[in-house]
Rosetta silent file (secondary structure, phi, psi, omega in degrees, C-alpha in Angstrom):
SEQUENCE: XXXXXXXXXXXXXXXXXXXXXXXXXXXXXXXXXXXXXXXXXXXXXXXXXXXXXXXXXXXXXXXXXXXXXXXXXXXXXXXXXXXXXXXXXXXXXXXXXXXXXXXXXXXXXXXXXXXXXXXXXXXXXXXXXXXXXXXXXXXXXXXXXXXXXXXXXXXXXXXXXXXXX
SCORE:     score description
SCORE:     0.000 S_00000001
   1 L     0.000  -39.364 -171.620   -0.259   -0.150    0.018 S_00000001
   2 L   -76.099  -21.231  169.376    2.610    2.586    0.851 S_00000001
   3 H   -68.284  -18.055 -179.860    4.037    1.884   -2.769 S_00000001
   4 H  -101.085   11.956  162.460    1.084    2.408   -4.273 S_00000001
   5 H   -96.058  -44.987  177.250    0.714    5.822   -2.314 S_00000001
   6 H   -38.372  -56.408 -167.811    4.286    6.756   -3.257 S_00000001
   7 H   -87.792    9.636  168.256    3.249    6.287   -7.009 S_00000001
   8 H   -91.773  -38.235  170.679    0.137    8.126   -6.780 S_00000001
   9 H   -68.177  -21.819  172.286    1.795   10.837   -5.454 S_00000001
  10 H   -61.991  -38.225 -168.347    4.302   10.582   -8.101 S_00000001
  11 H   -85.785  -20.966  175.129    1.731   10.793  -10.553 S_00000001
  12 H   -73.585  -15.374 -161.766    0.149   13.798   -9.055 S_00000001
  13 H   -89.123  -49.379  171.197    3.345   15.594   -8.729 S_00000001
  14 H   -57.061  -21.881  179.062    3.956   14.535  -12.612 S_00000001
  15 H   -79.018  -41.668 -175.661    0.306   15.773  -13.354 S_00000001
  16 H   -48.131  -55.975 -137.374    1.482   19.047  -10.950 S_00000001
  17 H   -94.369  -21.057  174.008    4.378   19.568  -13.015 S_00000001
  18 H   -79.645  -42.681 -160.430    2.495   18.859  -16.469 S_00000001
  19 H   -97.312  -37.299  147.598   -0.017   21.452  -15.582 S_00000001
  20 H   -67.954    1.665  145.105    2.783   23.794  -14.693 S_00000001
  21 H   -48.896  -79.919  176.595    3.801   22.951  -18.092 S_00000001
  22 H   -26.948  -80.007 -168.550    0.817   24.105  -19.374 S_00000001
  23 H   -32.096  -58.979 -172.704    0.771   27.240  -17.442 S_00000001
  24 H   -54.789  -55.524 -157.656    4.260   27.977  -18.768 S_00000001
  25 H   -49.172  -58.240 -166.819    3.350   26.849  -21.981 S_00000001
  26 H   -60.655  -56.799 -172.757    0.246   29.251  -22.000 S_00000001
  27 H   -53.957  -39.163  174.713    2.574   32.266  -20.855 S_00000001
  28 H   -70.259    3.846  174.137    5.220   31.936  -23.147 S_00000001
  29 H   -92.163  -53.877 -162.644    2.538   32.158  -26.011 S_00000001
  30 H   -65.348  -31.515  178.616    1.309   35.341  -24.127 S_00000001
  31 H   -59.396  -59.974 -157.495    5.317   36.204  -23.697 S_00000001
  32 H   -62.456  -10.118  169.084    5.861   35.714  -27.493 S_00000001
  33 H   -66.474  -70.501  166.757    2.434   38.033  -28.028 S_00000001
  34 H   -38.767  -65.571 -179.906    3.904   40.463  -25.859 S_00000001
  35 H   -52.973  -43.010  168.377    7.385   40.478  -27.295 S_00000001
  36 H   -38.204  -98.482  173.877    5.817   40.928  -30.818 S_00000001
  37 H    -3.647  -68.572 -168.166    3.968   44.101  -29.500 S_00000001
  38 H   -46.821  -75.176 -167.962    6.922   45.013  -27.604 S_00000001
  39 H   -50.224  -37.072 -161.585    9.064   44.614  -31.173 S_00000001
  40 H  -118.470   11.838  153.724    7.004   47.030  -33.296 S_00000001
  41 H   -89.159   -9.488  172.592    6.477   49.304  -30.715 S_00000001
  42 H   -72.743  -53.017 -153.869   10.302   49.668  -31.143 S_00000001
  43 H   -65.119  -47.132  160.117   10.429   49.527  -34.733 S_00000001
  44 H   -62.326  -30.414  115.602    7.758   52.631  -34.657 S_00000001
  45 H    17.516  -72.628  155.987    9.588   54.113  -32.611 S_00000001
  46 H   -71.128  -50.572  169.819   12.657   53.929  -34.263 S_00000001
  47 H   -58.957  -18.820  163.601   10.946   55.409  -37.525 S_00000001
  48 H   -80.420  -23.043  175.620    9.710   58.328  -35.363 S_00000001
  49 H   -58.768  -59.398  168.835   13.207   58.655  -34.189 S_00000001
  50 H   -47.992  -57.028  166.954   14.249   58.928  -37.924 S_00000001
  51 H   -40.424  -68.175  171.010   11.739   61.024  -38.838 S_00000001
  52 H   -45.601  -28.459 -160.833   12.815   63.644  -36.059 S_00000001
  53 H   -90.611  -48.992 -175.524   16.481   63.084  -36.873 S_00000001
  54 H   -52.611  -56.198 -159.186   15.416   64.182  -40.729 S_00000001
  55 H   -67.166  -41.436  163.870   13.598   67.433  -39.347 S_00000001
  56 H   -27.074  -71.575 -173.372   16.629   68.192  -37.314 S_00000001
  57 H   -45.266  -33.832 -173.523   18.951   68.028  -40.148 S_00000001
  58 H   -88.260  -22.514  175.796   16.311   70.446  -42.365 S_00000001
  59 H  -117.044    5.982  123.003   16.287   73.118  -39.669 S_00000001
  60 H   -40.808  -69.489  169.439   19.694   73.100  -39.377 S_00000001
  61 H   -44.635  -45.423  175.963   20.021   73.922  -42.676 S_00000001
  62 H   -75.826  -18.135  176.486   17.541   76.074  -42.555 S_00000001
  63 H   -71.369  -34.025 -158.321   18.964   77.924  -39.544 S_00000001
  64 H   -73.833  -56.902 -159.262   22.367   78.024  -41.356 S_00000001
  65 H   -64.437  -21.664  162.791   21.229   79.128  -44.481 S_00000001
  66 H   -62.756  -28.113  173.502   19.056   81.913  -42.412 S_00000001
  67 H   -69.673  -31.257  175.954   22.397   82.870  -40.573 S_00000001
  68 H   -73.398  -40.232 -161.455   24.080   83.429  -44.109 S_00000001
  69 H   -76.302  -61.810  177.195   21.304   85.586  -45.271 S_00000001
  70 H   -73.794  -12.068  156.333   21.323   87.719  -42.381 S_00000001
  71 H   -69.665  -35.668  151.875   24.915   88.022  -42.368 S_00000001
  72 H   -54.759  -33.941 -165.938   24.694   89.458  -46.042 S_00000001
  73 H   -73.707  -37.244  179.511   21.938   91.459  -45.147 S_00000001
  74 H   -50.301  -69.649 -179.826   24.349   92.825  -42.207 S_00000001
  75 H   -34.087  -49.951  166.512   27.141   92.906  -44.417 S_00000001
  76 H   -78.179  -14.703  175.623   25.247   95.152  -47.002 S_00000001
  77 H   -66.391  -66.043  162.295   23.669   97.182  -44.629 S_00000001
  78 H   -27.523  -46.098 -167.406   27.436   98.097  -43.455 S_00000001
  79 H   -78.158  -57.137 -149.582   28.416   98.513  -46.983 S_00000001
  80 H   -85.331  -37.994  179.081   25.360  100.785  -47.828 S_00000001
  81 L   -78.103   10.114  174.883   26.103  103.176  -44.794 S_00000001
  82 L  -112.944    6.567  171.357   29.214  104.171  -46.174 S_00000001
  83 E  -130.791  173.888 -178.182   27.186  106.024  -49.379 S_00000001
  84 E  -149.419  159.931 -169.750   24.462  108.373  -49.489 S_00000001
  85 E   -66.988   86.835 -160.870   21.974  109.467  -52.163 S_00000001
  86 E  -127.560  127.442  174.613   23.582  112.448  -53.801 S_00000001
  87 E   -67.026   77.781  135.735   21.537  115.049  -56.419 S_00000001
  88 L     9.334  -80.173 -168.032   23.708  115.960  -59.420 S_00000001
  89 L   133.160  168.349 -172.655   21.667  118.662  -60.647 S_00000001
  90 L    64.207  -15.428  170.015   19.209  118.035  -63.508 S_00000001
  91 L    95.952   46.371 -164.376   17.465  115.451  -61.853 S_00000001
  92 L  -105.889  112.424  170.247   20.539  113.294  -62.134 S_00000001
  93 E  -128.535  138.330  158.079   21.309  111.031  -58.826 S_00000001
  94 E  -147.999  174.785  177.101   23.776  108.503  -57.630 S_00000001
  95 E  -110.195  161.006 -165.607   25.217  107.623  -54.475 S_00000001
  96 E  -124.207  138.516  152.171   28.743  109.016  -53.672 S_00000001
  97 E   -52.185  123.093 -163.472   30.874  107.968  -50.998 S_00000001
  98 L   -78.117  150.782 -178.047   30.058  109.880  -47.469 S_00000001
  99 L   -53.309  125.256  168.994   33.073  111.904  -46.558 S_00000001
 100 L   113.987  -42.449 -178.572   35.393  109.951  -44.150 S_00000001
 101 L  -108.751   59.306  175.140   34.667  106.397  -45.891 S_00000001
 102 L  -101.482  -17.957  171.414   36.420  105.936  -48.645 S_00000001
 103 L    58.217   38.443  170.696   38.649  103.127  -46.919 S_00000001
 104 L    74.425    0.403 -178.704   41.540  104.031  -49.470 S_00000001
 105 L   -94.320  125.696  154.591   39.100  103.809  -52.632 S_00000001
 106 L     4.892  168.220  148.928   39.056  106.051  -55.275 S_00000001
 107 L   -77.783  136.495  171.239   36.159  108.508  -55.646 S_00000001
 108 L  -168.377  169.913 -174.773   33.234  107.034  -57.502 S_00000001
 109 E  -134.311  161.270 -164.018   29.682  106.293  -57.806 S_00000001
 110 E  -103.170  151.458 -178.895   26.957  103.759  -57.480 S_00000001
 111 L   -76.670  111.344  148.152   24.271  103.379  -59.810 S_00000001
 112 L   -12.703  -46.019  169.684   20.850  104.691  -58.536 S_00000001
 113 L  -106.684  -21.964  166.195   18.787  101.834  -59.400 S_00000001
 114 L   -63.939  -56.336 -160.066   20.862   99.145  -58.679 S_00000001
 115 H   -44.632  -54.736  175.346   21.825   99.979  -55.068 S_00000001
 116 H   -42.861  -38.215 -165.104   17.989   99.439  -53.689 S_00000001
 117 H   -80.481    6.667  171.282   18.511   95.965  -55.136 S_00000001
 118 L    74.712   22.644 -176.624   21.322   95.308  -52.872 S_00000001
 119 L  -126.748  120.074  158.600   23.871   95.287  -55.733 S_00000001
 120 L   -63.600   73.462  172.551   27.161   97.755  -55.679 S_00000001
 121 L  -110.968  134.683 -169.844   27.769   98.539  -59.082 S_00000001
 122 E   -80.969  106.790  177.445   29.983  101.147  -59.973 S_00000001
 123 L   -56.039  138.184 -171.932   29.087  103.575  -62.624 S_00000001
 124 E  -118.565  113.329  167.119   31.726  103.893  -65.327 S_00000001
 125 E   -55.286  142.608 -168.832   32.359  107.672  -67.494 S_00000001
 126 L  -113.477  -65.762  177.509   31.415  107.023  -70.931 S_00000001
 127 L  -106.076 -176.230  179.655   31.815  110.488  -72.314 S_00000001
 128 L   -94.966  -25.132 -175.014   33.760  113.277  -71.091 S_00000001
 129 L   -93.880   23.321  179.424   30.262  115.562  -70.546 S_00000001
 130 L   105.414   -4.227 -168.502   28.997  113.448  -67.695 S_00000001
 131 E  -109.458  170.106 -150.733   27.443  110.751  -69.040 S_00000001
 132 E  -154.440  158.256  161.051   28.094  107.276  -67.213 S_00000001
 133 E  -133.290  164.818  149.907   26.718  104.089  -67.498 S_00000001
 134 L  -102.809  135.133 -163.983   26.070  101.045  -65.344 S_00000001
 135 L  -105.799   -6.004  151.886   27.044   97.469  -66.768 S_00000001
 136 L   -66.791  -55.726 -178.643   24.641   95.856  -64.438 S_00000001
 137 L  -112.861   20.628 -172.223   21.439   96.960  -65.297 S_00000001
 138 L    36.542   22.124  150.557   23.032   99.021  -68.475 S_00000001
 139 L   -24.003  152.856  173.031   21.477  102.548  -67.634 S_00000001
 140 E  -129.748  140.232  174.200   22.826  105.504  -68.960 S_00000001
 141 E  -138.651  144.248  163.968   23.076  108.574  -66.759 S_00000001
 142 E   -90.389   79.421  165.145   23.564  112.181  -67.270 S_00000001
 143 L   -77.266  103.055 -171.625   25.232  113.186  -64.208 S_00000001
 144 L    97.050  140.086 -178.374   24.621  116.983  -63.862 S_00000001
 145 L   -78.095  140.999  176.886   22.984  119.705  -66.321 S_00000001
 146 L   -73.985   -9.685  172.455   25.359  120.181  -69.388 S_00000001
 147 H   -81.851  -25.872 -168.686   25.774  123.951  -68.331 S_00000001
 148 H  -110.483    5.463  153.629   27.433  123.206  -65.273 S_00000001
 149 H   -87.896  -32.796  149.449   29.947  120.521  -67.075 S_00000001
 150 H   -15.619  -67.150 -169.214   30.542  123.299  -69.084 S_00000001
 151 L   -82.739  -16.828 -178.658   31.729  125.313  -66.555 S_00000001
 152 L   101.736    9.757 -173.865   34.000  122.343  -64.983 S_00000001
 153 L   -91.172  137.333  168.827   31.874  121.788  -61.925 S_00000001
 154 L  -139.828   21.717  154.147   30.570  118.081  -61.393 S_00000001
 155 L   -66.999  137.562  175.959   30.176  118.382  -57.492 S_00000001
 156 L   -10.309  168.806  171.167   26.608  117.976  -56.121 S_00000001
 157 L   -80.431  -15.019 -164.051   23.658  120.137  -56.047 S_00000001
 158 L   -97.622   31.823 -172.678   23.840  121.074  -52.184 S_00000001
 159 L  -125.719    9.337 -179.192   26.816  123.336  -53.035 S_00000001
 160 L    80.429    5.812  163.784   24.277  125.986  -54.836 S_00000001
 161 L    73.377 -171.379 -160.245   24.668  124.202  -58.305 S_00000001
 162 H   -96.072  -27.522  173.258   26.365  125.935  -61.628 S_00000001
 163 H  -105.051   41.242  154.365   24.202  129.026  -61.428 S_00000001
 164 H   -88.927    1.478 -168.498   25.644  129.979  -58.146 S_00000001
 165 L   -95.717    0.000    0.000   28.556  131.389  -59.614 S_00000001
């Protein structure tokens, strides 16, 4: 009888082990499902991180472009501050260097059409009677009235003009 009890206990133990194994198998199946769901979430997170990295790169590029544009604007503003619009009489205008702003450059005039477009274009004298041309926009300018040039005055209209003599 003791042998039978021991055999019964052994059978119960084996059944308990099998049941435990069934629980483990059921848990393993649930674990596998959870693991697949976790892997899908990790993949989704990686896709989101990759998208964010692309956006950060794009924003960095845009920031660098804007900084370059701002630097260009600041440089242009500093350069433009060296010049003032000058009335040469006869309704002719050009930009001239302000006194003391020459920085070793010779006297020259900039195109009144190009300057507002942030383009520094030096007017080239074409004739001795005060006709200049801008090679950037191809416009020609008669700086000053002909009578004024005839008497040799090519300075601006703020000094009384040719009639002040």
